[in-house]
Amino acid sequence: MTKTINVLFLAAEADPFVKVGGLGDVAGSLPKALRSLSNDDIKLDVRLVLPYHPVIKADNLNRLETYSIDRNNSQVEVEAFETSIDDLPVYLINGEAIRANGSVYSADSKLDAEKYVFFSLAALKLPKHINWIPDVIHANDWHTALSLYGNLTKRWEEGAKHIANVMTVHNLPFLGPDVKDILESYGIKLAQTDLPDWARVMPMPLGLWASDAIVAVSPTYGNEILTEEFGSGLSEFFQVRRESMSGILNGIDTDSFDPTTDKAIGVNYDSNAVHKRAINKKLLQDRLEFPLDENIPLIGIISRMDNQKGVDIAFSALKTMKKINFQAVILGTGDPKLEEAAQNLQNLFPEKIKTQLRFDAGMARQIYAGADMLLMPSRYEPCGLAQMIAMRYGCVPIVRAIGGLNDTVTQNFTGFVFEKASHLSLVATIKKALKSFADKEAWKKIQQNGMAQDFSWNASAKEYLKLYLSLIKE
Ligand code: GLC
């Protein structure tokens, strides 16, 4: 007999509907990867639920019957739409709080609080309206965490089915705004928890508290959040919950990020033809108006301009490398101060550094396919996707030994690793990499080692399936 596992998978963003960062990549890939694990013994019916952000342009939507959720003494209307993508059922939830808030994440935390409390509670009620009962609710980050808390409070009702709660932590420091009043207006009380007082009014801590299983997006990050340095004030809580915590490394979309087929790059290649990257490097140098010289190392930075990503550390490092012959391209947007610092760097070294302050997926791929190295000196990095994409393209990552970077890059084998979040450590490591770069055979080996790594979603999806099964059995 086939066993069916129904999973309600909730996220604020998912590719291709809407994507702001890594969460969108994960929510766009993992549900599909899970579904494709289905076989004769097990059917994994994963369904994705997203807010119908006004920025989402979707067609072929099937409008479901409108329903409502209680708030104070009135009813709040929920509009739900159904669609699918490669066999994955997707539901888009709309309502006043979602329409009121144009972007995915707002600078106004009040708008975000209203939106994501509404979304989490409305999504929790969706299964009843589609006659489909989940075995697991799988939430991601603070935006959807309250669905887990809502599910837990429902469990206290008599006769309610036990639906397991899974929370994946992508970015812990974003705990979400104070939602006490909003939650209470929806009739949900704050329980006595073992959370610190300041935390028990916030979505992420409440969701974590309500979780049967807490998953960090890499094993190292799973251990790091147990410490004061990375625990965002919750390290003691995590230590108590240690038994229900694990780390499951994200994958990347290996169909989309494939140097043998990628249409955005000049020449396709595989690991037996890494030399062809030289053509892509020339094209990139040309596009950036650099001297066309294969022997000058070309360093890439593809990143949100964000303190988390340590781009300032990378900028300081490049600044000190006056005597070294290199080229660097910086691609990304974000914090205006960091954007300005990136621009200043180009002004300072116009013949060495090119700054491209925009989001440009095509150029990112050309950098993966043509640059020699990629810098990721993150202050913290739950998983990180760029280093995995880089390796797949034979672009050698230089990363800090933390979080997912630590779990995916091996020193001197697939990349270069340093410990301290300081530009001097980074410079020392770049110098090691440059030495290796000068030895063509050694460098090729590192590139090929990276290209041979398996970063597909399959392995991660299997781990999640194991986790689901363990929770349903209990
Ligand atoms: C967040 C984290 C990043 C991770 C991504 C997907 O953006 O900062 O490290 O790769 O989520 O889990």
Coordinates of C-alpha atoms and ligand atoms in Angstrom, one line a residue:
M1 CA 0.0 0.0 0.0
T2 CA 1.2 3.5 -0.7
K3 CA 1.7 5.7 2.3
T4 CA 0.8 9.3 1.7
I5 CA 2.5 12.2 3.4
N6 CA 0.8 15.6 3.0
V7 CA 3.0 18.6 3.6
L8 CA 1.8 22.2 3.7
F9 CA 5.0 24.2 2.8
L10 CA 4.9 27.9 3.6
A11 CA 7.2 30.6 2.5
A12 CA 7.2 34.4 1.9
E13 CA 8.9 34.0 -1.5
A14 CA 9.5 31.2 -4.0
D15 CA 11.1 31.2 -7.5
P16 CA 9.7 31.7 -10.1
F17 CA 6.7 33.6 -8.5
V18 CA 8.8 36.1 -6.6
K19 CA 12.4 36.0 -5.4
V20 CA 14.3 38.4 -3.2
G21 CA 17.1 36.1 -1.9
G22 CA 18.2 32.6 -1.1
L23 CA 14.9 31.7 0.6
G24 CA 13.2 32.1 -2.8
D25 CA 15.6 29.7 -4.4
V26 CA 15.0 27.1 -1.6
A27 CA 11.2 27.4 -1.6
G28 CA 11.3 27.2 -5.4
S29 CA 13.2 24.0 -5.5
L30 CA 12.8 21.9 -2.3
P31 CA 9.0 21.3 -2.6
K32 CA 9.5 19.9 -6.1
A33 CA 12.5 17.8 -5.1
L34 CA 10.4 16.4 -2.2
R35 CA 7.5 15.5 -4.5
S36 CA 9.9 13.8 -6.9
L37 CA 11.0 11.4 -4.2
S38 CA 7.5 9.8 -4.4
N39 CA 7.6 6.1 -5.3
D40 CA 5.4 3.0 -5.0
D41 CA 5.7 3.0 -1.3
I42 CA 5.4 6.6 -0.5
K43 CA 3.6 9.5 -2.0
L44 CA 4.9 12.9 -0.9
D45 CA 2.1 15.4 -1.6
V46 CA 3.9 18.7 -0.9
R47 CA 1.9 21.9 -1.6
L48 CA 3.4 25.3 -1.6
V49 CA 1.5 28.3 -0.2
L50 CA 2.7 31.9 -0.8
P51 CA 1.3 35.4 -0.2
Y52 CA -0.2 36.8 -3.4
H53 CA 2.2 39.8 -3.2
P54 CA 1.0 42.6 -5.6
V55 CA 4.4 42.2 -7.4
I56 CA 3.5 38.6 -8.4
K57 CA 2.4 38.2 -12.0
A58 CA 0.7 34.9 -12.4
D59 CA -1.7 33.5 -14.9
N60 CA -3.7 30.3 -15.1
L61 CA -5.0 31.0 -11.6
N62 CA -8.0 29.1 -10.4
R63 CA -9.9 31.1 -7.9
L64 CA -11.1 29.2 -4.9
E65 CA -14.1 30.0 -2.8
T66 CA -13.4 32.9 -0.5
Y67 CA -13.2 32.1 3.2
S68 CA -12.6 34.2 6.3
I69 CA -10.8 34.2 9.6
D70 CA -12.0 35.8 12.8
R71 CA -10.6 39.0 14.1
N72 CA -12.0 40.8 17.2
N73 CA -15.7 40.7 16.5
S74 CA -15.5 40.6 12.8
Q75 CA -14.4 38.5 9.9
V76 CA -11.4 39.1 7.7
E77 CA -11.7 37.9 4.1
V78 CA -9.2 35.5 2.6
E79 CA -9.0 35.1 -1.2
A80 CA -7.2 31.9 -2.3
F81 CA -6.0 31.0 -5.8
E82 CA -4.7 27.7 -7.0
T83 CA -2.1 27.0 -9.7
S84 CA 0.7 24.6 -10.3
I85 CA 4.2 24.5 -11.5
D86 CA 5.7 21.3 -12.8
D87 CA 3.1 19.2 -10.9
L88 CA 3.6 21.1 -7.7
P89 CA 0.3 22.6 -6.5
V90 CA 0.7 26.2 -5.4
Y91 CA -1.7 28.4 -3.5
L92 CA -1.6 32.1 -3.5
I93 CA -3.3 33.8 -0.5
N94 CA -4.6 37.3 -0.8
G95 CA -6.3 39.7 1.6
E96 CA -6.4 43.3 2.7
A97 CA -3.1 43.0 4.7
I98 CA -1.3 41.6 1.6
R99 CA -2.7 44.1 -0.8
A100 CA -1.7 47.0 1.6
N101 CA 2.0 46.0 1.3
G102 CA 3.5 46.3 -2.1
S103 CA 6.8 44.6 -1.8
V104 CA 7.7 41.2 -0.4
Y105 CA 9.3 42.7 2.7
S106 CA 8.5 46.2 3.8
A107 CA 10.7 48.8 5.5
D108 CA 7.6 49.4 7.7
S109 CA 7.5 46.6 10.2
K110 CA 3.9 47.3 11.1
L111 CA 2.8 46.5 7.6
D112 CA 4.9 43.4 7.6
A113 CA 3.5 42.3 11.0
E114 CA -0.1 42.7 9.7
K115 CA 0.7 40.9 6.5
Y116 CA 2.5 37.9 7.8
V117 CA 0.3 37.2 10.8
F118 CA -2.7 37.3 8.4
F119 CA -0.9 35.1 5.9
S120 CA 0.3 32.5 8.5
L121 CA -3.2 32.2 10.0
A122 CA -5.0 32.3 6.6
A123 CA -2.7 29.6 5.2
L124 CA -3.3 27.5 8.3
K125 CA -7.0 27.4 7.5
L126 CA -6.5 26.7 3.8
P127 CA -6.4 22.9 4.1
K128 CA -9.9 22.7 5.4
H129 CA -11.2 24.6 2.3
I130 CA -9.4 22.3 -0.1
N131 CA -10.4 19.2 1.7
W132 CA -6.9 18.1 2.2
I133 CA -5.4 17.4 5.6
P134 CA -1.7 17.9 6.1
D135 CA 0.5 15.6 8.2
V136 CA 3.2 18.2 8.4
I137 CA 3.3 22.0 8.3
H138 CA 6.7 23.2 7.1
A139 CA 7.4 26.8 7.7
N140 CA 10.4 28.9 6.7
D141 CA 11.8 31.8 8.7
W142 CA 9.8 34.3 10.8
H143 CA 7.3 35.3 8.1
T144 CA 5.5 31.9 8.2
A145 CA 6.5 30.8 11.7
L146 CA 3.2 31.8 13.3
S147 CA 1.4 29.1 11.3
L148 CA 3.3 26.6 13.6
Y149 CA 2.3 28.5 16.7
G150 CA -1.3 28.6 15.4
N151 CA -1.1 24.9 14.7
L152 CA 0.1 24.2 18.2
T153 CA -2.7 26.1 19.8
K154 CA -5.2 24.1 17.6
R155 CA -3.7 20.9 19.0
W156 CA -4.9 21.9 22.4
E157 CA -8.4 21.7 21.1
E158 CA -10.1 18.4 21.8
G159 CA -10.0 15.8 19.0
A160 CA -7.8 17.9 16.7
K161 CA -5.5 15.8 14.5
H162 CA -1.8 15.9 15.4
I163 CA -0.1 17.7 12.6
A164 CA 3.6 17.9 12.9
N165 CA 5.4 21.2 12.9
V166 CA 8.7 21.7 11.1
M167 CA 10.6 25.0 11.0
T168 CA 13.6 25.7 8.7
V169 CA 15.8 28.5 9.8
H170 CA 17.3 30.4 6.9
N171 CA 18.3 33.6 8.7
L172 CA 17.9 33.6 12.4
P173 CA 18.7 37.3 13.2
F174 CA 15.4 38.2 11.5
L175 CA 13.1 37.3 14.4
G176 CA 10.2 39.4 13.1
P177 CA 8.3 42.3 14.8
D178 CA 6.3 42.4 18.0
V179 CA 3.0 40.8 17.0
K180 CA 1.4 40.4 20.5
D181 CA -1.6 42.7 19.9
I182 CA -2.2 41.4 16.4
L183 CA -2.1 37.8 17.4
E184 CA -4.5 38.5 20.3
S185 CA -6.9 40.3 18.0
Y186 CA -7.1 37.1 16.0
G187 CA -7.9 35.3 19.2
I188 CA -4.6 33.6 19.7
K189 CA -3.1 33.9 23.2
L190 CA 0.5 34.0 24.1
A191 CA 1.4 30.9 26.0
Q192 CA 3.8 30.6 28.9
T193 CA 6.9 29.6 27.1
D194 CA 10.5 28.9 28.1
L195 CA 11.5 31.7 25.7
P196 CA 13.1 34.9 27.0
D197 CA 10.4 37.5 27.7
W198 CA 11.4 39.8 25.0
A199 CA 11.2 37.0 22.5
R200 CA 7.8 35.6 23.2
V201 CA 6.0 38.3 21.3
M202 CA 8.0 37.6 18.1
P203 CA 7.1 35.3 15.2
M204 CA 10.4 33.4 14.8
P205 CA 10.8 32.5 18.5
L206 CA 7.1 31.5 18.8
G207 CA 7.4 29.4 15.8
L208 CA 10.6 27.7 17.0
W209 CA 8.9 27.1 20.4
A210 CA 6.0 25.4 18.6
S211 CA 8.2 23.3 16.4
D212 CA 8.5 19.5 16.7
A213 CA 11.7 19.8 14.6
I214 CA 14.0 22.7 14.0
V215 CA 16.2 22.6 10.9
A216 CA 19.1 24.9 10.1
V217 CA 20.1 25.1 6.5
S218 CA 23.5 23.6 7.2
P219 CA 25.0 21.4 9.9
T220 CA 27.5 24.0 10.9
Y221 CA 24.9 26.7 11.2
G222 CA 22.8 24.3 13.3
N223 CA 25.7 24.1 15.8
E224 CA 26.5 27.8 15.6
I225 CA 23.0 29.0 16.7
L226 CA 23.6 27.1 19.9
T227 CA 26.3 29.7 20.8
E228 CA 25.9 33.2 22.1
E229 CA 27.7 34.6 19.1
F230 CA 25.2 33.3 16.5
G231 CA 22.1 32.5 18.6
S232 CA 20.4 35.9 18.4
G233 CA 19.6 35.7 22.1
L234 CA 18.1 32.3 21.8
S235 CA 21.1 30.1 22.3
E236 CA 20.0 28.8 25.7
F237 CA 16.5 28.0 24.3
F238 CA 18.2 26.1 21.4
Q239 CA 20.4 24.2 23.9
V240 CA 17.3 22.9 25.6
R241 CA 15.8 21.9 22.3
R242 CA 19.0 20.4 21.0
E243 CA 17.4 16.9 20.6
S244 CA 14.9 18.3 18.0
M245 CA 17.4 20.3 16.1
S246 CA 19.3 19.3 12.9
G247 CA 21.1 20.8 10.0
I248 CA 20.2 19.9 6.4
L249 CA 22.3 21.5 3.7
N250 CA 20.4 23.3 0.9
G251 CA 21.0 22.2 -2.6
I252 CA 21.1 24.3 -5.8
D253 CA 19.0 24.0 -8.9
T254 CA 21.5 21.9 -10.9
D255 CA 19.4 22.0 -14.1
S256 CA 19.3 25.8 -14.2
F257 CA 22.9 26.2 -13.0
D258 CA 24.7 24.0 -15.4
P259 CA 27.7 25.2 -17.4
T260 CA 27.1 22.6 -20.1
T261 CA 23.8 24.1 -21.0
D262 CA 23.6 27.6 -19.5
K263 CA 22.4 30.0 -22.3
A264 CA 23.5 33.1 -20.5
I265 CA 27.2 32.3 -20.9
G266 CA 29.3 32.6 -24.0
V267 CA 30.7 29.1 -24.2
N268 CA 29.4 25.9 -22.5
Y269 CA 31.8 23.5 -21.0
D270 CA 32.2 20.6 -18.6
S271 CA 34.9 19.6 -16.3
N272 CA 36.8 17.9 -19.1
A273 CA 37.0 21.2 -20.9
V274 CA 37.7 23.7 -18.2
H275 CA 40.1 25.4 -20.6
K276 CA 37.1 26.7 -22.4
R277 CA 36.4 29.0 -19.5
A278 CA 39.2 31.1 -20.9
I279 CA 36.8 32.2 -23.7
N280 CA 34.2 33.2 -21.1
K281 CA 36.8 35.1 -19.1
K282 CA 37.8 37.1 -22.2
L283 CA 34.1 37.9 -22.9
L284 CA 33.7 39.0 -19.4
Q285 CA 36.9 41.1 -19.5
D286 CA 35.7 42.6 -22.7
R287 CA 32.2 43.4 -21.3
L288 CA 33.8 45.0 -18.2
E289 CA 36.4 46.9 -20.3
F290 CA 39.3 45.2 -18.7
P291 CA 42.5 44.3 -20.5
L292 CA 42.0 40.9 -22.2
D293 CA 44.6 38.8 -20.5
E294 CA 44.0 35.3 -19.4
N295 CA 46.9 35.4 -16.9
I296 CA 45.6 38.2 -14.8
P297 CA 43.4 36.7 -12.0
L298 CA 39.8 37.8 -12.2
I299 CA 38.1 37.9 -8.9
G300 CA 34.3 38.1 -8.5
I301 CA 31.9 39.3 -5.8
I302 CA 28.3 38.5 -6.4
S303 CA 26.3 39.5 -3.3
R304 CA 23.7 41.5 -1.7
M305 CA 25.4 44.6 -0.3
D306 CA 24.8 43.6 3.2
N307 CA 26.7 43.6 6.5
Q308 CA 26.0 39.9 6.8
K309 CA 27.9 39.2 3.6
G310 CA 31.0 40.9 4.8
V311 CA 31.4 42.7 1.5
D312 CA 33.1 45.6 3.4
I313 CA 35.8 43.1 4.5
A314 CA 36.3 42.2 0.8
F315 CA 36.5 45.8 -0.2
S316 CA 39.2 46.6 2.5
A317 CA 41.1 43.5 1.3
L318 CA 41.1 44.6 -2.3
K319 CA 42.1 48.1 -1.3
T320 CA 45.3 46.7 0.4
M321 CA 46.3 44.7 -2.7
K322 CA 47.8 47.7 -4.5
K323 CA 50.9 45.9 -5.6
I324 CA 49.2 42.8 -6.9
N325 CA 48.0 42.5 -10.5
F326 CA 44.4 41.4 -10.4
Q327 CA 41.0 42.4 -11.8
A328 CA 37.8 42.3 -9.7
V329 CA 34.1 42.7 -10.5
I330 CA 31.6 43.6 -7.8
L331 CA 27.9 42.8 -8.7
G332 CA 24.9 43.5 -6.5
T333 CA 22.7 46.0 -4.7
G334 CA 21.6 46.7 -1.2
D335 CA 22.7 48.9 1.6
P336 CA 23.4 52.4 0.1
K337 CA 26.5 52.8 2.3
L338 CA 28.1 49.6 1.0
E339 CA 27.0 50.5 -2.5
E340 CA 28.9 53.8 -2.1
A341 CA 31.9 52.0 -0.8
A342 CA 31.9 49.7 -3.8
Q343 CA 31.6 52.6 -6.1
N344 CA 34.5 54.4 -4.3
L345 CA 36.6 51.3 -4.8
Q346 CA 36.2 51.5 -8.6
N347 CA 36.9 55.2 -8.5
L348 CA 40.1 54.5 -6.6
F349 CA 41.3 51.6 -8.9
P350 CA 39.4 52.2 -12.2
E351 CA 41.7 49.9 -14.2
K352 CA 41.4 47.0 -11.6
I353 CA 37.9 47.1 -10.1
K354 CA 34.5 47.3 -11.9
T355 CA 31.5 47.9 -9.8
Q356 CA 28.0 46.9 -11.1
L357 CA 25.4 48.1 -8.7
R358 CA 22.4 46.1 -9.9
F359 CA 20.7 42.7 -9.7
D360 CA 21.7 41.0 -12.9
A361 CA 21.2 37.2 -13.1
G362 CA 22.7 37.0 -16.5
M363 CA 25.9 38.8 -15.6
A364 CA 26.1 36.7 -12.4
R365 CA 26.2 33.6 -14.5
Q366 CA 28.9 35.2 -16.8
I367 CA 31.0 35.8 -13.7
Y368 CA 30.5 32.2 -12.4
A369 CA 31.6 31.0 -15.9
G370 CA 34.4 33.4 -16.5
A371 CA 35.9 34.7 -13.2
D372 CA 38.7 32.7 -11.6
M373 CA 37.6 33.2 -8.0
L374 CA 34.6 34.2 -5.9
L375 CA 34.9 36.0 -2.6
M376 CA 32.5 35.2 0.3
P377 CA 33.8 36.7 3.5
S378 CA 30.4 36.5 5.3
R379 CA 30.0 37.4 9.0
Y380 CA 27.5 34.6 9.2
E381 CA 26.2 32.4 6.5
P382 CA 23.4 29.9 7.3
C383 CA 24.0 28.1 4.0
G384 CA 25.0 30.3 1.1
L385 CA 24.2 29.3 -2.5
A386 CA 26.8 31.3 -4.5
Q387 CA 29.7 29.3 -3.4
M388 CA 28.0 26.1 -4.6
I389 CA 27.1 27.6 -7.9
A390 CA 30.6 28.9 -8.3
M391 CA 32.1 25.5 -7.7
R392 CA 29.8 24.0 -10.3
Y393 CA 31.1 26.5 -12.8
G394 CA 34.8 26.0 -11.9
C395 CA 35.0 29.4 -10.3
V396 CA 37.0 28.8 -7.1
P397 CA 35.4 30.1 -3.9
I398 CA 37.4 31.9 -1.2
V399 CA 35.2 31.7 1.9
R400 CA 35.1 32.2 5.6
A401 CA 34.9 28.9 7.6
I402 CA 31.4 29.4 9.0
G403 CA 27.9 28.1 8.4
G404 CA 27.2 26.5 5.1
L405 CA 30.4 27.8 3.7
N406 CA 32.3 25.6 6.1
D407 CA 30.2 22.6 5.0
T408 CA 30.6 23.0 1.3
V409 CA 34.1 24.3 0.6
T410 CA 37.2 22.3 1.5
Q411 CA 40.5 24.1 1.9
N412 CA 43.0 23.5 -0.9
F413 CA 40.7 20.9 -2.4
T414 CA 37.7 22.8 -3.7
G415 CA 38.5 26.3 -2.6
F416 CA 40.2 28.4 0.0
V417 CA 39.0 29.0 3.6
F418 CA 39.9 31.5 6.3
E419 CA 38.7 31.8 9.9
K420 CA 38.7 35.4 11.0
A421 CA 36.3 38.0 9.8
S422 CA 39.1 40.4 9.0
H423 CA 40.4 41.8 5.8
L424 CA 44.0 40.8 6.7
S425 CA 43.0 37.1 7.0
L426 CA 41.2 37.4 3.7
V427 CA 44.2 39.0 2.0
A428 CA 46.4 36.3 3.2
T429 CA 44.0 33.7 1.8
I430 CA 43.6 35.5 -1.5
K431 CA 47.4 35.4 -1.8
K432 CA 47.4 31.6 -1.2
A433 CA 44.8 31.3 -3.9
L434 CA 46.8 33.5 -6.3
K435 CA 49.9 31.3 -5.8
S436 CA 47.9 28.2 -6.6
F437 CA 46.4 30.1 -9.6
A438 CA 49.8 30.6 -11.0
D439 CA 50.3 26.8 -11.0
K440 CA 48.0 25.9 -13.9
E441 CA 47.8 22.2 -13.2
A442 CA 47.1 22.6 -9.5
W443 CA 44.5 25.2 -10.2
K444 CA 42.7 23.0 -12.8
K445 CA 42.6 20.2 -10.2
I446 CA 40.8 22.5 -7.7
Q447 CA 38.4 23.6 -10.4
Q448 CA 37.6 20.0 -11.3
N449 CA 37.2 18.9 -7.7
G450 CA 34.6 21.7 -7.2
M451 CA 32.8 20.8 -10.4
A452 CA 32.6 17.2 -9.3
Q453 CA 30.7 18.0 -6.1
D454 CA 27.1 17.0 -6.0
F455 CA 25.0 19.9 -4.8
S456 CA 21.7 18.7 -6.2
W457 CA 18.6 18.9 -4.1
N458 CA 18.1 15.2 -4.0
A459 CA 20.2 14.5 -1.0
S460 CA 18.7 17.3 1.1
A461 CA 15.1 16.2 0.1
K462 CA 15.8 12.7 1.3
E463 CA 16.9 14.1 4.7
Y464 CA 13.7 16.1 5.0
L465 CA 11.7 13.0 4.1
K466 CA 13.4 11.1 6.8
L467 CA 12.6 13.8 9.3
Y468 CA 8.9 14.0 8.2
L469 CA 8.7 10.2 8.7
S470 CA 10.2 10.3 12.1
L471 CA 7.7 13.0 13.2
I472 CA 4.7 11.2 11.8
K473 CA 5.6 7.9 13.5
E474 CA 5.8 9.5 16.9
Ligands
GLC1 C1 19.3 33.1 3.8 C2 20.7 32.9 4.3 C3 21.6 32.1 3.3 C4 20.9 30.9 2.8 C5 19.5 31.2 2.3 C6 18.7 30.0 1.9 O1 19.3 34.0 2.7 O2 21.4 34.1 4.5 O3 22.8 31.8 3.9 O4 21.6 30.2 1.8 O5 18.7 31.9 3.3 O6 18.5 29.1 3.0

